[in-house]
Tab-separated table of C-alpha atoms in Angstrom:
chain	number	residue	atom	x	y	z
A	175	UNK	CA	-89.372	-26.867	33.566
A	176	UNK	CA	-86.880	-24.585	35.052
A	177	UNK	CA	-83.078	-24.764	34.503
A	178	UNK	CA	-81.078	-25.967	37.835
A	179	UNK	CA	-77.431	-26.027	37.739
A	180	UNK	CA	-77.040	-28.143	40.928
A	181	UNK	CA	-79.385	-30.873	39.669
A	182	UNK	CA	-77.218	-31.013	36.305
A	183	UNK	CA	-73.870	-31.073	37.917
A	184	UNK	CA	-74.796	-33.906	40.177
A	185	UNK	CA	-76.468	-35.921	37.480
A	186	UNK	CA	-73.489	-35.241	35.284
A	187	UNK	CA	-71.113	-36.419	37.771
A	188	UNK	CA	-73.014	-39.690	38.340
A	189	UNK	CA	-73.289	-40.436	34.491
A	190	UNK	CA	-69.495	-39.755	33.959
A	191	UNK	CA	-68.320	-41.827	36.885
A	192	UNK	CA	-70.657	-44.908	35.969
A	193	UNK	CA	-70.316	-44.661	32.353
A	194	UNK	CA	-66.469	-44.541	32.238
A	195	UNK	CA	-65.985	-47.386	34.777
A	196	UNK	CA	-68.557	-49.636	32.899
A	197	UNK	CA	-67.174	-49.065	29.571
A	198	UNK	CA	-63.425	-48.571	30.029
A	199	UNK	CA	-62.343	-52.167	29.290
A	200	UNK	CA	-64.293	-52.159	25.931
A	201	UNK	CA	-62.712	-48.835	25.157
A	202	UNK	CA	-59.215	-50.360	25.642
A	203	UNK	CA	-60.080	-53.085	23.127
A	204	UNK	CA	-61.232	-50.479	20.564
A	205	UNK	CA	-58.464	-48.414	20.779
A	206	UNK	CA	-55.924	-51.402	20.168
A	207	UNK	CA	-57.936	-52.440	17.278
A	208	UNK	CA	-57.862	-48.751	15.848
A	209	UNK	CA	-54.088	-48.277	16.094
A	210	UNK	CA	-53.156	-51.892	15.214
A	211	UNK	CA	-50.679	-52.331	18.222
A	212	UNK	CA	-51.790	-55.666	19.635
A	213	UNK	CA	-48.115	-56.935	18.827
A	214	UNK	CA	-45.087	-56.473	16.913
A	215	UNK	CA	-45.162	-59.950	15.807
A	216	UNK	CA	-46.481	-60.828	12.438
A	217	UNK	CA	-49.911	-61.686	13.947
A	218	UNK	CA	-52.268	-58.882	12.624
A	219	UNK	CA	-54.698	-57.195	15.231
A	220	UNK	CA	-57.628	-57.674	12.971
A	221	UNK	CA	-57.413	-61.430	13.238
A	222	UNK	CA	-58.703	-60.805	16.921
A	223	UNK	CA	-62.338	-60.231	17.441
A	224	UNK	CA	-63.584	-58.229	20.565
A	225	UNK	CA	-63.770	-60.982	23.337
A	226	UNK	CA	-60.593	-62.910	22.171
A	227	UNK	CA	-58.632	-59.724	22.234
A	228	UNK	CA	-59.770	-58.589	25.475
A	229	UNK	CA	-58.780	-62.167	26.679
A	230	UNK	CA	-55.250	-61.846	24.974
A	231	UNK	CA	-54.643	-58.514	26.720
A	232	UNK	CA	-55.780	-59.962	30.193
A	233	UNK	CA	-53.541	-62.972	29.616
A	234	UNK	CA	-50.328	-61.378	28.356
A	235	UNK	CA	-50.578	-58.022	30.203
A	236	UNK	CA	-52.348	-58.681	33.372
A	237	UNK	CA	-55.819	-57.507	34.743
A	238	UNK	CA	-54.382	-54.107	35.728
A	239	UNK	CA	-53.798	-53.272	31.937
A	240	UNK	CA	-57.659	-53.195	31.549
A	241	UNK	CA	-57.822	-50.047	33.424
A	242	UNK	CA	-54.513	-48.642	32.664
A	243	UNK	CA	-55.103	-45.035	31.905
A	244	UNK	CA	-58.642	-44.678	33.331
A	245	UNK	CA	-57.687	-41.460	35.732
A	246	UNK	CA	-57.834	-38.822	33.029
A	247	UNK	CA	-61.276	-40.037	31.288
A	248	UNK	CA	-62.638	-40.520	34.808
A	249	UNK	CA	-61.993	-36.734	35.643
A	250	UNK	CA	-62.715	-35.310	32.458
A	251	UNK	CA	-65.993	-37.218	31.557
A	252	UNK	CA	-67.321	-36.278	34.908
A	253	UNK	CA	-66.464	-32.683	34.050
A	254	UNK	CA	-67.711	-32.969	30.304
A	255	UNK	CA	-70.905	-34.969	31.166
A	256	UNK	CA	-71.656	-31.970	33.605
A	257	UNK	CA	-71.129	-29.581	30.881
A	258	UNK	CA	-72.804	-31.539	28.039
A	259	UNK	CA	-76.073	-32.185	29.913
A	260	UNK	CA	-76.132	-28.587	31.515
A	261	UNK	CA	-75.520	-26.812	28.192
A	262	UNK	CA	-78.009	-29.122	26.127
A	263	UNK	CA	-80.728	-28.699	28.851
A	264	UNK	CA	-80.095	-24.732	28.921
A	265	UNK	CA	-79.930	-24.282	25.077
A	266	UNK	CA	-82.597	-26.530	24.337
A	267	UNK	CA	-84.914	-24.790	26.758
A	268	UNK	CA	-83.895	-21.018	26.272
A	269	UNK	CA	-82.461	-20.885	22.620
A	270	UNK	CA	-83.550	-23.683	20.122
A	271	UNK	CA	-86.751	-24.689	22.046
A	272	UNK	CA	-86.261	-28.511	20.902
A	273	UNK	CA	-89.332	-30.590	21.125
A	274	UNK	CA	-89.695	-34.132	22.205
A	275	UNK	CA	-89.078	-36.597	19.624
A	276	UNK	CA	-87.214	-36.455	16.247
A	277	UNK	CA	-86.374	-32.627	16.429
A	278	UNK	CA	-83.055	-31.513	14.669
A	279	UNK	CA	-83.226	-28.466	16.980
A	280	UNK	CA	-81.945	-31.210	19.792
A	281	UNK	CA	-78.991	-31.778	17.595
A	282	UNK	CA	-77.920	-28.080	17.514
A	283	UNK	CA	-78.577	-27.784	21.295
A	284	UNK	CA	-76.098	-30.602	21.962
A	285	UNK	CA	-73.579	-29.192	19.532
A	286	UNK	CA	-73.340	-26.004	21.355
A	287	UNK	CA	-70.697	-26.921	24.069
A	288	UNK	CA	-68.501	-28.985	21.657
A	289	UNK	CA	-65.631	-26.321	21.565
A	290	UNK	CA	-65.676	-26.528	25.278
A	291	UNK	CA	-65.805	-30.268	25.281
A	292	UNK	CA	-62.861	-30.280	22.989
A	293	UNK	CA	-60.604	-28.296	25.132
A	294	UNK	CA	-61.161	-30.632	28.045
A	295	UNK	CA	-61.291	-34.153	26.391
A	296	UNK	CA	-58.065	-33.556	23.877
A	297	UNK	CA	-55.616	-33.981	26.595
A	298	UNK	CA	-57.786	-36.649	28.476
A	299	UNK	CA	-58.133	-38.747	25.092
A	300	UNK	CA	-54.380	-38.209	24.147
A	301	UNK	CA	-53.152	-39.525	27.672
A	302	UNK	CA	-55.688	-42.249	27.576
A	303	UNK	CA	-54.511	-43.467	24.163
A	304	UNK	CA	-50.891	-43.237	24.870
A	305	UNK	CA	-51.363	-45.438	28.220
A	306	UNK	CA	-53.608	-47.679	26.336
A	307	UNK	CA	-51.062	-48.409	23.598
A	308	UNK	CA	-48.091	-47.811	25.911
A	309	UNK	CA	-47.484	-51.482	26.679
A	310	UNK	CA	-47.185	-52.533	22.963
A	311	UNK	CA	-45.223	-49.275	22.216
A	312	UNK	CA	-42.466	-50.082	24.740
A	313	UNK	CA	-42.390	-53.491	23.420
A	314	UNK	CA	-41.875	-52.199	19.962
A	315	UNK	CA	-38.937	-49.890	20.945
A	316	UNK	CA	-37.294	-52.488	22.916
A	317	UNK	CA	-37.511	-55.087	20.066
A	318	UNK	CA	-36.402	-52.653	17.523
A	319	UNK	CA	-33.562	-51.437	19.448
A	320	UNK	CA	-32.347	-55.093	19.952
A	321	UNK	CA	-33.175	-56.340	16.523
A	322	UNK	CA	-29.817	-57.265	15.744
A	323	UNK	CA	-29.434	-59.485	18.945
A	324	UNK	CA	-32.464	-61.455	18.377
A	325	UNK	CA	-32.247	-62.480	14.701
A	326	UNK	CA	-30.918	-65.735	15.893
A	327	UNK	CA	-33.688	-66.885	18.164
A	328	UNK	CA	-36.644	-68.757	17.141
A	329	UNK	CA	-40.100	-67.182	16.669
A	330	UNK	CA	-41.403	-68.864	19.454
A	331	UNK	CA	-38.393	-67.235	21.652
A	332	UNK	CA	-39.210	-63.958	20.544
A	333	UNK	CA	-43.013	-64.180	20.959
A	334	UNK	CA	-42.233	-65.281	24.583
A	335	UNK	CA	-40.030	-62.287	25.297
A	336	UNK	CA	-42.758	-60.143	23.620
A	337	UNK	CA	-45.556	-61.467	26.187
A	338	UNK	CA	-43.182	-61.312	29.110
A	339	UNK	CA	-42.561	-57.320	28.459
A	340	UNK	CA	-45.835	-56.279	29.760
A	341	UNK	CA	-44.346	-52.978	31.423
A	342	UNK	CA	-44.692	-49.853	29.354
A	343	UNK	CA	-42.754	-46.589	29.581
A	344	UNK	CA	-45.252	-45.035	31.812
A	345	UNK	CA	-46.358	-45.878	35.406
A	346	UNK	CA	-49.258	-43.642	35.634
A	347	UNK	CA	-51.247	-41.206	33.462
A	348	UNK	CA	-49.683	-38.518	35.687
A	349	UNK	CA	-46.206	-39.845	34.833
A	350	UNK	CA	-47.184	-40.067	31.170
A	351	UNK	CA	-48.187	-36.427	31.203
A	352	UNK	CA	-45.014	-35.149	33.125
A	353	UNK	CA	-42.743	-37.281	30.639
A	354	UNK	CA	-44.251	-35.990	27.388
A	355	UNK	CA	-44.572	-32.442	28.615
A	356	UNK	CA	-41.091	-32.240	29.955
A	357	UNK	CA	-39.675	-33.724	26.413
A	358	UNK	CA	-42.128	-31.665	23.982
A	359	UNK	CA	-43.641	-29.074	25.923
A	360	UNK	CA	-47.356	-28.482	27.035
A	361	UNK	CA	-48.775	-28.282	23.494
A	362	UNK	CA	-47.885	-32.098	23.057
A	363	UNK	CA	-51.179	-32.739	25.226
A	364	UNK	CA	-53.149	-31.260	22.628
A	365	UNK	CA	-52.166	-33.388	19.995
A	366	UNK	CA	-55.142	-34.120	17.654
A	367	UNK	CA	-57.228	-31.156	18.945
A	368	UNK	CA	-58.894	-30.185	15.701
A	369	UNK	CA	-60.181	-33.734	14.802
A	370	UNK	CA	-61.182	-34.434	18.328
A	371	UNK	CA	-63.262	-31.299	18.459
A	372	UNK	CA	-65.007	-32.063	15.269
A	373	UNK	CA	-65.761	-35.577	16.466
A	374	UNK	CA	-67.079	-34.065	19.832
A	375	UNK	CA	-69.414	-31.929	17.739
A	376	UNK	CA	-70.660	-34.479	15.493
A	377	UNK	CA	-71.135	-37.085	18.301
A	378	UNK	CA	-73.092	-34.985	20.640
A	379	UNK	CA	-75.370	-33.501	18.031
A	380	UNK	CA	-76.251	-37.219	16.923
A	381	UNK	CA	-76.400	-38.154	20.678
A	382	UNK	CA	-78.926	-35.885	21.884
A	383	UNK	CA	-80.896	-35.971	18.693
A	384	UNK	CA	-81.227	-39.598	18.767
A	385	UNK	CA	-81.844	-39.810	22.427
A	386	UNK	CA	-85.003	-37.695	22.115
A	387	UNK	CA	-86.154	-39.379	19.160
A	388	UNK	CA	-85.761	-43.036	20.479
A	389	UNK	CA	-87.147	-42.140	23.814
A	390	UNK	CA	-90.490	-40.928	22.429
A	391	UNK	CA	-90.362	-44.337	20.065
A	392	UNK	CA	-89.834	-46.391	22.987
A	393	UNK	CA	-92.478	-44.660	25.252
A	394	UNK	CA	-95.028	-44.913	22.727
A	395	UNK	CA	-94.235	-48.701	22.219
A	396	UNK	CA	-94.146	-49.625	25.962
A	397	UNK	CA	-97.351	-47.521	26.480
A	398	UNK	CA	-99.243	-49.612	23.703
A	399	UNK	CA	-97.904	-52.984	25.148
A	400	UNK	CA	-99.179	-51.981	28.272
A	401	UNK	CA	-102.487	-51.169	26.926
A	402	UNK	CA	-102.796	-54.414	25.357
A	403	UNK	CA	-101.721	-56.585	28.399
A	404	UNK	CA	-103.036	-54.610	31.219
A	405	UNK	CA	-106.131	-53.539	29.793
A	406	UNK	CA	-105.607	-49.791	31.451
A	407	UNK	CA	-105.967	-51.465	34.938
A	408	UNK	CA	-103.232	-49.157	36.206
A	409	UNK	CA	-103.731	-45.417	36.140
A	410	UNK	CA	-102.524	-43.236	33.033
A	411	UNK	CA	-99.870	-41.573	35.532
A	412	UNK	CA	-98.458	-45.055	36.413
A	413	UNK	CA	-98.355	-46.205	33.054
A	414	UNK	CA	-96.550	-43.181	31.827
A	415	UNK	CA	-93.846	-43.714	34.516
A	416	UNK	CA	-93.154	-47.150	33.795
A	417	UNK	CA	-93.052	-46.293	30.207
A	418	UNK	CA	-90.434	-43.584	30.780
A	419	UNK	CA	-88.368	-45.556	33.353
A	420	UNK	CA	-87.896	-48.149	30.438
A	421	UNK	CA	-87.455	-45.927	27.889
A	422	UNK	CA	-84.639	-43.946	29.352
A	423	UNK	CA	-82.133	-46.974	29.416
A	424	UNK	CA	-83.285	-48.246	26.100
A	425	UNK	CA	-82.974	-44.919	24.332
A	426	UNK	CA	-79.847	-44.007	25.842
A	427	UNK	CA	-78.122	-47.198	24.717
A	428	UNK	CA	-79.481	-46.838	21.202
A	429	UNK	CA	-78.607	-43.373	21.015
A	430	UNK	CA	-75.103	-43.817	22.039
A	431	UNK	CA	-74.545	-46.850	19.427
A	432	UNK	CA	-75.982	-44.765	16.725
A	433	UNK	CA	-73.885	-41.628	17.553
A	434	UNK	CA	-70.935	-44.008	17.844
A	435	UNK	CA	-71.407	-45.775	14.437
A	436	UNK	CA	-72.209	-42.323	12.918
A	437	UNK	CA	-68.951	-40.649	14.133
A	438	UNK	CA	-66.607	-43.874	14.322
A	439	UNK	CA	-64.493	-43.126	11.362
A	440	UNK	CA	-63.710	-39.497	12.802
A	441	UNK	CA	-62.741	-41.345	15.872
A	442	UNK	CA	-60.474	-43.921	14.227
A	443	UNK	CA	-58.734	-41.065	12.889
A	444	UNK	CA	-58.379	-39.374	15.939
A	445	UNK	CA	-56.995	-42.509	17.748
A	446	UNK	CA	-54.447	-42.940	14.810
A	447	UNK	CA	-53.434	-39.245	15.453
A	448	UNK	CA	-53.251	-39.459	19.461
A	449	UNK	CA	-51.705	-42.971	19.321
A	450	UNK	CA	-48.560	-42.242	17.510
A	451	UNK	CA	-45.452	-43.084	19.186
A	452	UNK	CA	-43.966	-40.040	20.884
A	453	UNK	CA	-40.415	-40.570	21.822
A	454	UNK	CA	-39.385	-39.235	25.196
A	455	UNK	CA	-36.288	-37.529	23.968
A	456	UNK	CA	-35.905	-33.704	24.487
A	457	UNK	CA	-33.451	-33.532	21.410
A	458	UNK	CA	-35.811	-35.549	19.294
A	459	UNK	CA	-37.853	-33.026	17.107
A	460	UNK	CA	-41.221	-34.344	17.086
A	461	UNK	CA	-42.975	-34.420	13.693
A	462	UNK	CA	-46.646	-35.168	14.448
A	463	UNK	CA	-48.756	-37.132	11.908
A	464	UNK	CA	-51.740	-35.084	11.224
A	465	UNK	CA	-55.398	-36.140	10.627
A	466	UNK	CA	-55.601	-35.903	6.910
A	467	UNK	CA	-52.182	-37.919	6.683
A	468	UNK	CA	-53.872	-40.466	9.198
A	469	UNK	CA	-56.904	-40.759	7.194
A	470	UNK	CA	-54.787	-41.282	3.716
A	471	UNK	CA	-52.738	-43.686	5.336
A	472	UNK	CA	-55.680	-45.626	6.419
A	473	UNK	CA	-57.492	-45.573	2.995
A	474	UNK	CA	-54.337	-46.651	1.390
A	475	UNK	CA	-53.482	-49.486	3.603
A	476	UNK	CA	-56.680	-51.003	4.657
A	477	UNK	CA	-59.485	-49.294	2.321
A	478	UNK	CA	-62.642	-47.556	3.568
A	479	UNK	CA	-62.779	-50.630	6.100
A	480	UNK	CA	-59.719	-49.284	8.107
A	481	UNK	CA	-62.151	-46.540	9.217
A	482	UNK	CA	-64.083	-49.076	11.089
A	483	UNK	CA	-61.375	-51.012	12.828
A	484	UNK	CA	-62.734	-51.728	16.296
A	485	UNK	CA	-66.207	-50.826	15.554
A	486	UNK	CA	-67.785	-53.713	17.218
A	487	UNK	CA	-66.335	-53.132	20.956
A	488	UNK	CA	-67.085	-49.692	20.480
A	489	UNK	CA	-70.714	-50.062	19.799
A	490	UNK	CA	-71.185	-52.888	22.295
A	491	UNK	CA	-69.550	-50.279	24.630
A	492	UNK	CA	-71.450	-47.203	23.746
A	493	UNK	CA	-74.902	-49.142	24.410
A	494	UNK	CA	-73.814	-50.163	27.860
A	495	UNK	CA	-72.160	-46.850	28.783
A	496	UNK	CA	-74.861	-44.650	27.167
A	497	UNK	CA	-77.760	-46.675	28.590
A	498	UNK	CA	-76.277	-46.708	32.313
A	499	UNK	CA	-75.312	-42.921	31.725
A	500	UNK	CA	-78.625	-41.737	31.079
A	501	UNK	CA	-80.077	-43.920	33.795
A	502	UNK	CA	-77.531	-42.644	36.179
A	503	UNK	CA	-78.361	-38.920	35.066
A	504	UNK	CA	-82.063	-39.198	35.472
A	505	UNK	CA	-81.899	-41.228	38.728
A	506	UNK	CA	-79.552	-38.689	40.218
A	507	UNK	CA	-82.117	-36.079	39.365
A	508	UNK	CA	-84.750	-37.794	40.779
A	509	UNK	CA	-82.727	-38.318	43.993
A	510	UNK	CA	-81.983	-34.759	44.319
A	511	UNK	CA	-85.756	-33.600	43.925
A	512	UNK	CA	-86.950	-36.494	46.166
A	513	UNK	CA	-84.502	-35.816	49.139
A	514	UNK	CA	-84.675	-31.811	48.792
A	515	UNK	CA	-81.235	-31.572	48.248
A	516	UNK	CA	-81.731	-29.064	45.425
A	517	UNK	CA	-84.825	-27.034	44.534
A	518	UNK	CA	-87.733	-28.702	42.882
A	519	UNK	CA	-88.254	-28.318	39.338
């Protein structure tokens, strides 16, 4: 197997676009549950499970809110997927010599690109998180500023006003970036860079390690089933092709779910750091809440379970996205080779 940059770039681009568009609505739900900013009323976010929470957002904020902030991840994840698949393939073949199956060298191969991934994904995650909680942050600011004028109103009237104020501070991801940078400078985009890079390294290591392991397990299982059901009526090459075709999305989905479950506490802390309210006032001295402080606050307020707020939509999203991502990646490579668009491996 030779290394071909063009194939990896096309495969990574396909994986990034398809995975992002399919998984973004569940990512929104996950972020709202992590930051506990569903509303400013007495109702707690944890009272909503995944589907009711998504329906609540659609009902009170509109369908456009489901993809609010999708621009930055759509761009950055296309870049990151190109980098991650390319670097993994390169380091696995040329340095760590990872083998099929459960080989720890596959994890090391995946982790090599994490410092670069962090540089790309930190601004994307920051802007995405700010946009995903923007509607709620805006309502929080408005209600906090007008608290003295609403004390005489009933709770029903206040809740009605909350639900009507669905417009946030930012009209787009670009507007969000410009507003925050003009108020606090370019470094504000790298809020939470350290915790995000650590999370990236842990995730991609577990991701590729589990993918290769699960793929081997599923291939063996499917081939055994074929042997029993078909009694080897197909040729061995046809059986291997079918087993591989089915094993790729299954292994990708399980690898994504496993990697997210493993690294979710890190992502919960990251979301808390990057989802904090940042005022749009140049005169306001910004005092960011760090990862350790966020972790301590979560443990004090909700205990260890606070590190798994939003884990259900995250794992569901990971299975859907990762399964489709690896299928898109392998499918794009196959099309490149069959069409002659790139050189054959």
